XYZ file of C-alpha atoms in Angstrom:
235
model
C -151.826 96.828 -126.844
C -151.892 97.690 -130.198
C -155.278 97.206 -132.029
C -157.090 97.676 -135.462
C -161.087 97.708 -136.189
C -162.420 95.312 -138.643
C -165.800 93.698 -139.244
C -166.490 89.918 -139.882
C -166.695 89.525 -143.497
C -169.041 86.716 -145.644
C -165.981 85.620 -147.198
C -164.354 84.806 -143.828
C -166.949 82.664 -142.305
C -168.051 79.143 -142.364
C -171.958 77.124 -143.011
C -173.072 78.063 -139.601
C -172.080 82.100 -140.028
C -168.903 82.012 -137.623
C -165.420 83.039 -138.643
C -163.240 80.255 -139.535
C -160.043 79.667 -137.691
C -157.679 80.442 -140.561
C -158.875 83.822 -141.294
C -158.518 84.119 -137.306
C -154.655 83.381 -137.711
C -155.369 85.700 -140.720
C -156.691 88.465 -138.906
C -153.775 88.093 -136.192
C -151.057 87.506 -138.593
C -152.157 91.362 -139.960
C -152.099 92.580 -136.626
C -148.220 91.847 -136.003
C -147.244 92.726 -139.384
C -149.579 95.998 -138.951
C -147.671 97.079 -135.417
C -143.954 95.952 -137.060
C -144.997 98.374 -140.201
C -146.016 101.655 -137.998
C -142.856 101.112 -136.020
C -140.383 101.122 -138.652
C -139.113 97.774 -138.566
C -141.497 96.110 -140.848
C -141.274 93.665 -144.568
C -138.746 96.148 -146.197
C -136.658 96.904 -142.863
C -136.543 93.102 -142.141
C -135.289 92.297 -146.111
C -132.854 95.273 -146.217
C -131.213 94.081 -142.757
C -131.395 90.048 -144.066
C -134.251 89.112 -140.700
C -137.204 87.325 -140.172
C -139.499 86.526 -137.753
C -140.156 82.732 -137.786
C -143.106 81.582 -135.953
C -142.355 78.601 -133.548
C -145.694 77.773 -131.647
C -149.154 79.117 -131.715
C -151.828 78.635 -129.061
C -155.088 79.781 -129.977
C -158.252 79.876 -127.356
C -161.862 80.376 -129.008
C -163.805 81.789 -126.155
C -166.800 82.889 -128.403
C -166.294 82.789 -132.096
C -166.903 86.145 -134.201
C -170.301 85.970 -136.312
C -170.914 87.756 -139.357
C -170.734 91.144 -139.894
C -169.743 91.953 -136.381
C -167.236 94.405 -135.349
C -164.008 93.440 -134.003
C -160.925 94.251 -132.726
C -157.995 92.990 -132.866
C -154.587 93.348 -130.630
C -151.447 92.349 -130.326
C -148.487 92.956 -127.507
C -144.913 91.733 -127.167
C -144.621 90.380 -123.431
C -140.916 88.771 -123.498
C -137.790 88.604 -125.203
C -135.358 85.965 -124.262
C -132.004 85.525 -126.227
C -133.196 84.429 -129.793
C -137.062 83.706 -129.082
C -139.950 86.746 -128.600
C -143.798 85.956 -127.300
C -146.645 87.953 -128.246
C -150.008 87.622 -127.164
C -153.216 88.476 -129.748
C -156.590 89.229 -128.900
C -159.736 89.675 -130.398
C -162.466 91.870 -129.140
C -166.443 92.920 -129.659
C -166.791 96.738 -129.519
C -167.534 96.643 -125.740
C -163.899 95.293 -124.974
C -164.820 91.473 -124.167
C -162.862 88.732 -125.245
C -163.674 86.108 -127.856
C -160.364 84.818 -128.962
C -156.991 84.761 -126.864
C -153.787 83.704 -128.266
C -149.990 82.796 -127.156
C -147.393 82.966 -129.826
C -143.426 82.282 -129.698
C -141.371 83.845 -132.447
C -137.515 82.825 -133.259
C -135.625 85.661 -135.116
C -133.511 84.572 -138.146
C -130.736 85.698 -140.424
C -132.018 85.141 -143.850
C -128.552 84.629 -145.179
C -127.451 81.661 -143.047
C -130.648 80.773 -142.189
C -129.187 80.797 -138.416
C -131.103 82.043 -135.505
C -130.053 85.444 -133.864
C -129.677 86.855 -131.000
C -132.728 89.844 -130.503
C -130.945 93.121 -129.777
C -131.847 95.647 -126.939
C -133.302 97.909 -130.172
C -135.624 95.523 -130.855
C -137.057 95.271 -127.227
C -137.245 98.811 -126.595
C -139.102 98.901 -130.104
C -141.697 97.201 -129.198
C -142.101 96.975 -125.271
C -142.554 94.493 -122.458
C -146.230 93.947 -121.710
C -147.919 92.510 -118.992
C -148.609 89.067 -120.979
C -152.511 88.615 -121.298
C -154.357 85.799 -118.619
C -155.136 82.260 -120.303
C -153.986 79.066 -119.346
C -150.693 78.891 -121.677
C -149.634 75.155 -123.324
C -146.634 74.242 -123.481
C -145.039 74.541 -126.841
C -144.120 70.911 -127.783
C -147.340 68.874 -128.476
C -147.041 65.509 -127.793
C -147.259 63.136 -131.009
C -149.578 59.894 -130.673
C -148.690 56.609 -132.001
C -150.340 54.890 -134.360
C -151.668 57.728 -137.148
C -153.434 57.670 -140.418
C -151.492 58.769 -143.291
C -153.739 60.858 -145.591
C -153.367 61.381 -149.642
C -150.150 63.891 -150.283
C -150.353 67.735 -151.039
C -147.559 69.752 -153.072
C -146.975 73.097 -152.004
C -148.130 75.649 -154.377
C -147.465 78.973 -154.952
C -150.491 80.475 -153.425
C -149.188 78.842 -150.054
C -146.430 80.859 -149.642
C -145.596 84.444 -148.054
C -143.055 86.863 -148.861
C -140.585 84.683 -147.320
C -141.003 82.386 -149.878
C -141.636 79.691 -147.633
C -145.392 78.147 -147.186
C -147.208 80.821 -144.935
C -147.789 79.193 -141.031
C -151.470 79.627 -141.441
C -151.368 77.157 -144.567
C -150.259 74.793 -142.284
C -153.815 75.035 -140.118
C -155.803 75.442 -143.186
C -154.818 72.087 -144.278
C -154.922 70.195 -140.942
C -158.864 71.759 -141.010
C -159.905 69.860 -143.628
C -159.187 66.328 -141.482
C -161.591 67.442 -138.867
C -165.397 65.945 -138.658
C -167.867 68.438 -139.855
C -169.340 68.588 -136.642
C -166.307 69.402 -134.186
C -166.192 72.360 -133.025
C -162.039 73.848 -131.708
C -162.317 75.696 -128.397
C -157.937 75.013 -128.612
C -155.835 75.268 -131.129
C -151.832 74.686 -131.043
C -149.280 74.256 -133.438
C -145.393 73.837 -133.721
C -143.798 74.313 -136.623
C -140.516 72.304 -136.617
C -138.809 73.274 -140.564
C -140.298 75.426 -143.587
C -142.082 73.898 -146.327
C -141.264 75.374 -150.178
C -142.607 75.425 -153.484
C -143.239 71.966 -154.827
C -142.740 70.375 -151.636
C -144.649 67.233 -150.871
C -146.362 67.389 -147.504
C -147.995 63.924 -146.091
C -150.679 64.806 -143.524
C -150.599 62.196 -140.888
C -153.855 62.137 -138.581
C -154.476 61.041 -135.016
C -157.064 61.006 -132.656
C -156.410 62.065 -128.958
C -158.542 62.843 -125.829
C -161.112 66.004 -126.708
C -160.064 66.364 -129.932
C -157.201 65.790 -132.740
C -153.530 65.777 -133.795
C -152.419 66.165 -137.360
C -148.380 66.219 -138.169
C -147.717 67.214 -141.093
C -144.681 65.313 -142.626
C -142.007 65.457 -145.040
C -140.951 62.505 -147.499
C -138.432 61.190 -144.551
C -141.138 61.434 -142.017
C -139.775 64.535 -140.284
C -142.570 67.242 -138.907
C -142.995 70.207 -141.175
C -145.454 71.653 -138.300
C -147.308 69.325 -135.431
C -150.927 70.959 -135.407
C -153.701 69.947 -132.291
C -157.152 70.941 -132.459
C -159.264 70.385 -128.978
C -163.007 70.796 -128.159
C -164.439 71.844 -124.633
């Protein structure tokens, strides 16, 4: 697995002194990009070759959340590769090796010219290796949409939600369907499928449901179609 050290900053945690689960995506998101940067085939290798990674699902599982000022670490490992999709799990660790966060994640690989998906190539495998994939209970990747939802005020997409894809960064996505939670609920689960990209000065219409345990927000376009399907359980 490969790992970096970090410690839980003020900035990154909430009221009650706990990391928040955005800078958790955060602190995983660096992780991959960290591993795909000291193997070569990082930002610049991906732009000069016209790929991206595009992140399909997440599945995130809040064992013990972080605290202040503690010292983490944080891993990553690719586990599969099948035809156009690659999974990699993320981890994050206290000093003595014990688990607080798992996570599950499905990535599609793109050409940024036709926006198509492609095939991976045997390179990219033997890049970055077939690990035994980490033990949680994985989700499925399609979440389930309730009926009847709430429709909540519009947001634009700004410039400060996007990456260097120049499409609105996945963790946005989460940060936004936070805010609908109660102050009070606390997310042992996390999952989210992202189903198209949102751009600059795109109107997004968070819809919000309630389910058993916890919540489901979609987050729409103008027609109604899913920009990314997010689901937040408790214990």
């Amino acid at each position: 697995m490969y790992t970096f050290h970090s410690r839980v900053r003020y900035s990154e945690i909430d009221a009650k002194g706990n990391i928040t689960l955005d800078h958790i995506i955060n602190y995983m998101q660096d992780c991959s990009t960290f591993h795909s940067e000291d193997l070569g085939v990082g930002i610049v290798y991906l732009k000069q070759n016209h790929r991206v990674w595009m992140l399909s699902a997440w599945q995130i599982i809040i064992e013990q959340s972080p605290q202040f000022g503690q010292e983490i670490v944080i891993g990553t490992q690719a586990y599969d590769f099948t035809n156009v999709f690659g999974y990699r799990n993320f981890a994050i660790m206290d000093e003595a090796g014990q688990y607080l966060v798992k996570a599950n994640s499905i990535w599609c690989l793109a050409d940024t010219i036709t926006g198509r998906p492609m095939r991976i190539r045997p390179e990219f495998v033997a890049c970055y290796g077939n690990a035994e994939p980490l033990e949680m209970n994985y989700a499925d990747r399609k979440i389930t949409i309730p009926h009847s939802g709430q429709k909540q005020p519009p947001i634009q997409v700004q410039y400060y939600h996007l990456d260097t894809n120049q499409h609105m960064n996945n963790g946005q996505y989460v940060k936004i369907a936070l805010q609908y939670l109660p102050k009070d609920f606390s997310v042992y689960q996390m999952r989210a499928e992202y189903r198209q990209q949102a751009k600059l000065g795109d109107t997004i219409i968070p819809v919000l449901y309630s389910v058993e345990q916890g919540f489901v927000i979609v987050l729409e376009n103008e027609d109604g179609k899913p920009f990314s399907t997010v689901e937040f359980l408790s214990r």
